[in-house]
Structures are given as C-alpha cells and as structure tokens.
Amino acid sequence: MPNPPAKVAIFISGTGTNMAALLYASRAEKAPFEIVLVASNNPQAEGLALAELEGVATFAHSHKGHSREDHDAAMEAAVRESSAQYIVLAGYMRILSDAFVERWAGRILNIHPSLLPRYKGLDTYARAIAAGDSHAGASVHLVTPELDAGEVLAQARVAIAPGDTPESLAQRVKLAEHQLYPRALAEYVARGSDPEYLYARVAELALALPETHAKDSHGSPGFRVGTEKSGRFFAHFSVRHHGSEHVAVLVKTSGMDELHGLTESQPEVYFRPAYYGASGWVGVILNRPDVDWSHVGEWLERSWRTAAPSRLTRQLNAAEPF
Ligand code: GAR
C-alpha cells in the first residue's frame, strides 16, 4: 500500500511562484506530498491570494512589531494546527530562530538561487555575473541554524548568457527552480519510507559500534557483535514483515514488561514484532516523518550492550566521557 502523501506547509514572503509550482505538482496523480497550508509574514503577499483561490488554507502574520521568537511562534502554531509534517520555504525572506529550526530539524527545506556553497545570502545573480561564472543556478537544501548551509538535496544549473543582467538571469533561474523544487521535495519526503535509505541509516549507526558486522537472519538483514563465526545479533532490520506496514529496526528490551509499556504508551513509535516479540525484542518504526535518529542510535547501543561480550562493553564504558 503506498504511503499517504506527506503534509507540507509552505512559507512565502512574495510572489510565490515556487509555491504555485509545488502546489500544482502536488495535484498530479500519486504525488507524494500535499500542501495543507501557505503561510506568510507579509499579509499582502501575492501568493496568498493564489493559495486561497486554489482552496488551500492560508495564514498571514506580519513580522512588524514582533520579536523574531514571537513571530516564529505564531507561524509555528499555524503549522501545527494544519498538521503539516514538513515546512518548505519558498522565497520566505525571514531568518528563522535557531530554536525553531532545531525543533524542525530535517523537516524544513529551502530553495536558494545559487549553486551552493557559492553565493549564500542575497544578490546571488549579480555576484555570479560579476565573478564571470559560466553558470548560475538553484539549490534545494535542508535548513539548519547556519544560513544557506544545510545539506544540499538537489541543484539545477543555468547557463549565464553574455548579455545577462541580474533580472534576465533571475527569470531563467526561476524556471529552473519551478522544475527542481517539486522533484526535490518529492524525493525527500519519499526517502523517509524508502527501505534502502532507512537500511543505510541503520547500518551506519549499527556498524559504528565496536566489532559489529552485518549478517542476514531468516532472509532479513541484521547486525551482530563479536566474530563472524560466533557473533550475536543485536538488531534486525524488518521491511513490512508478516502483514505489518512498518519498516523497522528490532532491538532488545529488558523484557516483556518494558516491551509492553513501550508499545502501549507510544504505538506510533513502537510495535511488538512477530516471533521476535516473544523474546523481548521491540520494533522501532522508521517509516514515519519525525524519526529521531539519535534515539535510534541509543537503542542500537543499548541492544548491542546486551549482546556484546563483557570485554567489549568494558571497553566502551572506558571510552565514554565522564
Ligand atoms: C526564489 O527565486 C527563491 O530562490 C528566492 O526567492 C525567490 C522567490 O520567488 N529565495 C531566496 O533568495 C532565499 N534566500 P517566488 O516567490 O516567486 O517563489
């Protein structure tokens, strides 16, 4: 069964042509995202009128006379109300507070009109022309507290013509942006349910623990600690097993009481897996939008400790900071 489309809020400040490109892309059959809110710091933003015309919920709150934190809080409340899972900045000309960005880490995207890491900030077209670059372009990236510095997800190159002005170049970069952003967003929201991507993340964490290796068990990938010959499993990777919808990593709890407590109190995060559940393994669900990977890492380490020989756990304890 395909995943339901990811819910996306778009922040704009102006014309909102990228917002329009995303909105119309979301209307294509089988689009992996839907736009549940268009919000702006500028009540006069042209894009708001288009969103309204298209029946998308809108929210406008001028930043004037408000602190950054207060303005961000109002925007965030609107996002939560819309139940959006991702925030997409499309010509949103405000810097978000660090706390806001950290709360939404991995779930805010931005488009920037340059080939990052070149030309962060403003006047990107004029700077590319002045530098004599052969190409300008656009980048879709994750938003982190440092301006225009998060992981680049996708880029489009646009040739600079001999007589280009910043305005003529900007027009073509916009055309490229309109193609790039919907595709980059579609790929990004899909990766959270792509077993290959999720496996790679788990493998990276699991294999960073001492003396570990990957090994299949009953046809599913898993991770063991110890030698290739006599190692013990501390994690199993499970892809929609036995009718379950989950892509998950199975890790060892302290026993049935803990397993039961976890699956009862946080059914959106934990489930009791078939077979393994009987011996105290819990499934940590990975195909959901707000996976906390450091939490997954902690579980893997805990599970590793239960399976590792004591010479290795002693080593790890000694290496830990006081
Ligand atoms: C876009 O070109 C986008 O790359 C840029 O603002 C424009 C918004 O146009 N964003 C930035 O400069 C962010 N630093 P739009 O409102 O027509 O989508």
Coordinates of C-alpha atoms and ligand atoms in Angstrom, one line a residue:
M1 CA 0.0 0.0 0.0
P2 CA 1.5 3.4 -0.9
N3 CA 2.1 5.9 1.9
P4 CA -0.4 8.7 2.3
P5 CA 1.0 12.0 0.9
A6 CA 3.2 13.9 3.3
K7 CA 1.6 17.1 4.6
V8 CA 3.5 20.2 3.7
A9 CA 3.3 23.9 4.9
I10 CA 4.8 26.5 2.6
F11 CA 6.2 29.8 3.9
I12 CA 6.3 32.7 1.4
S13 CA 7.0 36.4 1.5
G14 CA 6.3 37.5 -2.0
T15 CA 5.0 36.4 -5.4
G16 CA 5.0 32.7 -4.5
T17 CA 5.7 31.3 -8.0
N18 CA 7.7 28.4 -6.4
M19 CA 4.7 27.8 -4.1
A20 CA 2.5 27.7 -7.2
A21 CA 4.8 25.2 -8.8
L22 CA 4.8 23.0 -5.7
L23 CA 1.0 23.3 -5.3
Y24 CA 0.3 22.2 -8.9
A25 CA 2.9 19.4 -8.7
S26 CA 1.0 18.2 -5.6
R27 CA -2.1 17.8 -7.7
A28 CA -0.6 15.3 -10.1
E29 CA -1.7 11.8 -9.6
K30 CA 0.3 9.9 -7.0
A31 CA 2.1 13.0 -5.8
P32 CA 3.9 12.1 -2.6
F33 CA 3.1 15.4 -0.9
E34 CA 0.1 17.7 -0.4
I35 CA 0.0 21.3 0.5
V36 CA -2.0 21.9 3.7
L37 CA -1.0 25.5 4.5
V38 CA 0.5 28.5 2.8
A39 CA 1.7 31.0 5.4
S40 CA 3.4 34.4 5.1
N41 CA 5.0 37.1 7.1
N42 CA 3.5 39.5 4.6
P43 CA -0.3 39.8 4.5
Q44 CA -0.1 41.4 1.0
A45 CA 2.0 38.5 -0.5
E46 CA 0.5 37.8 -3.9
G47 CA 1.0 34.0 -3.4
L48 CA -1.6 34.1 -0.6
A49 CA -4.4 35.1 -3.0
L50 CA -3.5 32.2 -5.3
A51 CA -3.4 29.7 -2.5
E52 CA -6.9 30.9 -1.4
L53 CA -8.2 30.7 -4.9
E54 CA -7.0 27.1 -5.0
G55 CA -8.7 26.3 -1.8
V56 CA -5.5 25.9 0.3
A57 CA -5.6 27.1 3.9
T58 CA -3.6 30.3 4.4
F59 CA -2.2 32.2 7.4
A60 CA -0.7 35.7 7.4
H61 CA 1.0 37.4 10.3
S62 CA 3.2 40.4 9.8
H63 CA 6.5 40.3 11.5
K64 CA 6.5 44.1 12.0
G65 CA 6.5 45.0 15.7
H66 CA 7.1 41.4 16.9
S67 CA 10.3 39.8 18.1
R68 CA 11.7 37.0 15.9
E69 CA 10.7 34.4 18.5
D70 CA 7.1 35.7 18.8
H71 CA 6.7 35.8 15.1
D72 CA 8.1 32.3 14.6
A73 CA 5.8 31.1 17.4
A74 CA 2.7 32.4 15.6
M75 CA 3.9 30.8 12.3
E76 CA 4.6 27.5 14.1
A77 CA 1.2 27.4 15.8
A78 CA -0.4 27.7 12.4
V79 CA 1.8 24.9 11.1
R80 CA 0.8 22.6 14.0
E81 CA -2.8 23.5 13.5
S82 CA -2.6 22.4 9.9
S83 CA -0.9 19.1 11.0
A84 CA 1.9 19.7 8.4
Q85 CA 4.9 17.3 8.8
Y86 CA 7.3 19.4 6.7
I87 CA 7.9 23.1 6.2
V88 CA 9.0 24.3 2.8
L89 CA 10.4 27.8 2.4
A90 CA 9.7 29.3 -1.0
G91 CA 11.0 32.9 -1.1
Y92 CA 10.5 33.3 2.7
M93 CA 12.7 36.3 3.3
R94 CA 12.9 35.9 7.1
I95 CA 15.6 34.1 9.1
L96 CA 14.0 31.6 11.4
S97 CA 15.2 31.5 15.1
D98 CA 17.6 28.7 15.9
A99 CA 15.2 27.1 18.4
F100 CA 12.5 26.9 15.7
V101 CA 15.0 25.4 13.2
E102 CA 16.2 22.9 15.7
R103 CA 12.7 21.7 16.6
W104 CA 12.1 21.0 12.9
A105 CA 15.5 19.7 12.1
G106 CA 15.4 17.5 9.0
R107 CA 11.9 18.8 8.2
I108 CA 12.5 22.3 6.8
L109 CA 13.6 22.7 3.2
N110 CA 14.6 25.9 1.4
I111 CA 15.3 26.9 -2.2
H112 CA 18.2 29.3 -2.8
P113 CA 19.0 31.0 -6.2
S114 CA 22.6 29.9 -6.5
L115 CA 24.8 26.8 -6.8
L116 CA 25.5 26.4 -3.1
P117 CA 28.0 26.6 -1.5
R118 CA 28.6 29.6 -3.8
Y119 CA 26.8 32.9 -3.0
K120 CA 24.9 32.4 0.2
G121 CA 22.7 35.3 1.2
L122 CA 21.4 38.0 -1.2
D123 CA 22.2 39.4 -4.7
T124 CA 23.2 36.0 -6.0
Y125 CA 22.7 36.7 -9.7
A126 CA 24.7 39.9 -9.7
R127 CA 27.5 38.2 -7.8
A128 CA 27.6 35.2 -10.2
I129 CA 27.7 37.6 -13.2
A130 CA 30.3 39.8 -11.7
A131 CA 32.5 36.8 -10.9
G132 CA 32.3 35.8 -14.6
D133 CA 30.8 32.4 -13.8
S134 CA 29.7 30.3 -16.8
H135 CA 26.7 29.0 -14.8
A136 CA 24.3 30.2 -12.1
G137 CA 21.5 28.0 -10.7
A138 CA 19.4 27.0 -7.8
S139 CA 19.8 24.7 -4.8
V140 CA 17.3 22.9 -2.6
H141 CA 18.8 22.4 0.8
L142 CA 17.8 21.4 4.4
V143 CA 17.6 24.4 6.7
T144 CA 20.0 24.5 9.7
P145 CA 20.7 27.4 12.0
E146 CA 23.6 28.5 9.8
L147 CA 22.3 30.5 6.8
D148 CA 22.1 28.5 3.5
A149 CA 24.5 25.9 4.9
G150 CA 22.4 22.7 5.3
E151 CA 22.7 19.6 3.3
V152 CA 22.1 20.2 -0.4
L153 CA 19.5 17.9 -1.7
A154 CA 19.4 18.9 -5.4
Q155 CA 20.7 21.5 -7.8
A156 CA 19.9 22.9 -11.3
R157 CA 22.4 24.7 -13.4
V158 CA 21.5 27.6 -15.6
A159 CA 24.0 28.9 -18.2
I160 CA 24.8 32.7 -18.0
A161 CA 24.5 34.4 -21.3
P162 CA 27.0 37.1 -22.4
G163 CA 24.5 40.0 -22.1
D164 CA 22.7 38.7 -18.9
T165 CA 21.5 41.2 -16.3
P166 CA 20.6 40.0 -12.8
E167 CA 16.9 40.3 -13.9
S168 CA 17.2 38.3 -17.1
L169 CA 19.2 35.7 -15.3
A170 CA 16.7 35.6 -12.4
Q171 CA 13.9 34.8 -14.9
R172 CA 15.6 31.7 -16.2
V173 CA 16.7 30.6 -12.7
K174 CA 13.1 30.8 -11.6
L175 CA 12.1 28.5 -14.5
A176 CA 14.7 26.0 -13.3
E177 CA 13.5 26.4 -9.7
H178 CA 10.0 25.5 -10.7
Q179 CA 11.2 22.2 -12.1
L180 CA 13.6 21.5 -9.3
Y181 CA 11.7 22.1 -6.2
P182 CA 8.8 19.8 -6.6
R183 CA 11.1 17.0 -7.7
A184 CA 13.5 17.5 -4.8
L185 CA 10.6 17.7 -2.3
A186 CA 9.0 14.5 -3.7
E187 CA 12.3 12.6 -3.4
Y188 CA 13.0 13.9 0.1
V189 CA 9.6 13.0 1.5
A190 CA 9.8 9.6 -0.1
R191 CA 13.1 8.8 1.3
G192 CA 11.6 8.5 4.8
S193 CA 9.7 5.4 3.6
D194 CA 12.3 4.0 1.3
P195 CA 13.7 0.8 2.9
E196 CA 17.0 1.2 1.1
Y197 CA 17.6 4.6 2.6
L198 CA 16.4 3.6 6.0
Y199 CA 18.6 0.5 6.0
A200 CA 21.6 2.6 5.1
R201 CA 21.0 4.9 8.1
V202 CA 20.6 2.0 10.5
A203 CA 23.7 0.2 9.1
E204 CA 25.8 3.4 9.6
L205 CA 24.8 3.6 13.2
A206 CA 25.0 -0.2 13.9
L207 CA 28.3 -0.7 12.2
A208 CA 29.8 2.3 14.1
L209 CA 29.6 0.2 17.3
P210 CA 32.7 -1.9 18.2
E211 CA 33.2 -5.3 16.5
T212 CA 30.0 -5.4 14.5
H213 CA 29.1 -6.9 11.2
A214 CA 26.0 -7.3 9.0
K215 CA 24.5 -10.7 8.6
D216 CA 21.2 -12.0 7.3
S217 CA 18.9 -14.0 9.5
H218 CA 15.9 -15.8 8.1
G219 CA 16.3 -13.8 4.9
S220 CA 16.3 -10.4 6.6
P221 CA 19.3 -8.2 7.3
G222 CA 20.6 -8.0 10.8
F223 CA 23.6 -6.8 12.8
R224 CA 25.8 -8.9 15.1
V225 CA 28.5 -8.2 17.6
G226 CA 31.5 -10.4 18.0
T227 CA 33.4 -12.6 15.5
E228 CA 31.9 -13.5 12.1
K229 CA 31.8 -17.1 13.4
S230 CA 30.2 -16.7 16.8
G231 CA 28.8 -13.2 16.9
R232 CA 25.4 -12.5 18.5
F233 CA 22.6 -10.5 16.9
F234 CA 21.7 -7.1 18.5
A235 CA 19.5 -5.7 15.7
H236 CA 17.3 -6.9 12.9
F237 CA 16.0 -4.8 10.0
S238 CA 12.5 -5.6 9.1
V239 CA 10.6 -4.5 6.0
R240 CA 6.8 -4.8 6.2
H241 CA 7.0 -8.3 7.7
H242 CA 4.0 -10.5 8.3
G243 CA 1.5 -8.1 7.0
S244 CA 2.9 -5.2 9.1
E245 CA 3.1 -1.7 7.5
H246 CA 6.3 -0.9 9.3
V247 CA 9.9 -0.6 8.1
A248 CA 11.6 -1.0 11.5
V249 CA 14.7 -1.9 13.4
L250 CA 14.2 -4.6 16.0
V251 CA 16.2 -4.1 19.2
K252 CA 16.3 -6.0 22.5
T253 CA 14.4 -4.6 25.5
S254 CA 14.9 -5.6 29.1
G255 CA 11.9 -7.9 28.9
M256 CA 8.2 -8.3 28.4
D257 CA 7.2 -5.5 30.8
E258 CA 9.3 -2.9 29.1
L259 CA 8.2 -4.1 25.6
H260 CA 4.5 -3.9 26.7
G261 CA 5.0 -0.5 28.2
L262 CA 6.6 0.9 25.1
T263 CA 4.0 -0.4 22.6
E264 CA 1.2 0.7 24.9
S265 CA 2.4 4.2 25.6
Q266 CA 3.9 5.1 22.1
P267 CA 2.2 2.9 19.5
E268 CA 3.3 5.4 16.8
V269 CA 6.9 4.6 17.6
Y270 CA 7.0 1.0 18.9
F271 CA 5.3 -2.3 18.0
R272 CA 5.7 -5.8 19.0
P273 CA 7.2 -7.7 16.1
A274 CA 6.0 -11.2 15.1
Y275 CA 8.2 -14.0 16.5
Y276 CA 10.9 -11.8 18.0
G277 CA 8.4 -10.1 20.2
A278 CA 8.1 -13.3 22.2
S279 CA 11.7 -12.9 23.4
G280 CA 11.5 -9.2 24.3
W281 CA 12.5 -7.6 21.0
V282 CA 10.7 -4.4 20.2
G283 CA 10.2 -2.8 16.7
V284 CA 11.2 0.8 16.4
I285 CA 9.2 2.2 13.5
L286 CA 11.4 4.0 10.9
N287 CA 8.9 4.9 8.1
R288 CA 7.4 7.9 9.8
P289 CA 8.3 11.6 9.2
D290 CA 9.8 12.5 12.5
V291 CA 12.3 9.7 13.3
D292 CA 14.8 10.8 15.8
W293 CA 18.0 9.1 14.6
S294 CA 19.9 9.8 17.8
H295 CA 17.2 7.9 19.6
V296 CA 17.6 5.0 17.2
G297 CA 21.3 5.2 17.8
E298 CA 20.8 4.9 21.6
W299 CA 18.6 1.9 21.1
L300 CA 21.2 0.2 19.0
E301 CA 23.8 0.8 21.5
R302 CA 21.7 -0.5 24.3
S303 CA 20.8 -3.6 22.4
W304 CA 24.5 -4.0 21.5
R305 CA 25.4 -3.9 25.2
T306 CA 23.0 -6.8 25.9
A307 CA 24.7 -9.0 23.2
A308 CA 28.3 -7.9 23.4
P309 CA 30.9 -9.9 25.4
S310 CA 31.9 -8.0 28.6
R311 CA 35.4 -7.3 27.3
L312 CA 33.8 -5.1 24.6
T313 CA 31.2 -3.4 26.9
R314 CA 34.1 -2.6 29.4
Q315 CA 36.0 -1.1 26.5
L316 CA 33.0 1.1 25.5
N317 CA 32.4 2.2 29.1
A318 CA 36.1 3.2 29.5
A319 CA 35.9 5.2 26.3
E320 CA 32.8 7.2 27.5
P321 CA 33.4 10.7 28.7
F322 CA 33.0 11.3 32.5
Ligands
GAR1 C1 13.2 32.4 -5.5 O1 14.0 32.7 -6.6 C2 14.0 31.8 -4.4 O2 15.1 31.1 -4.8 C3 14.5 33.1 -3.6 O3 13.3 33.9 -3.7 C4 12.6 33.7 -4.9 C5 11.1 33.6 -4.5 O4 10.4 33.7 -5.7 N1 14.8 32.8 -2.3 C6 15.9 33.3 -1.7 O5 16.5 34.2 -2.2 C7 16.1 32.8 -0.3 N2 17.3 33.3 0.2 P1 8.8 33.2 -5.6 O6 8.2 34.0 -4.5 O7 8.3 33.6 -7.0 O8 8.8 31.7 -5.4

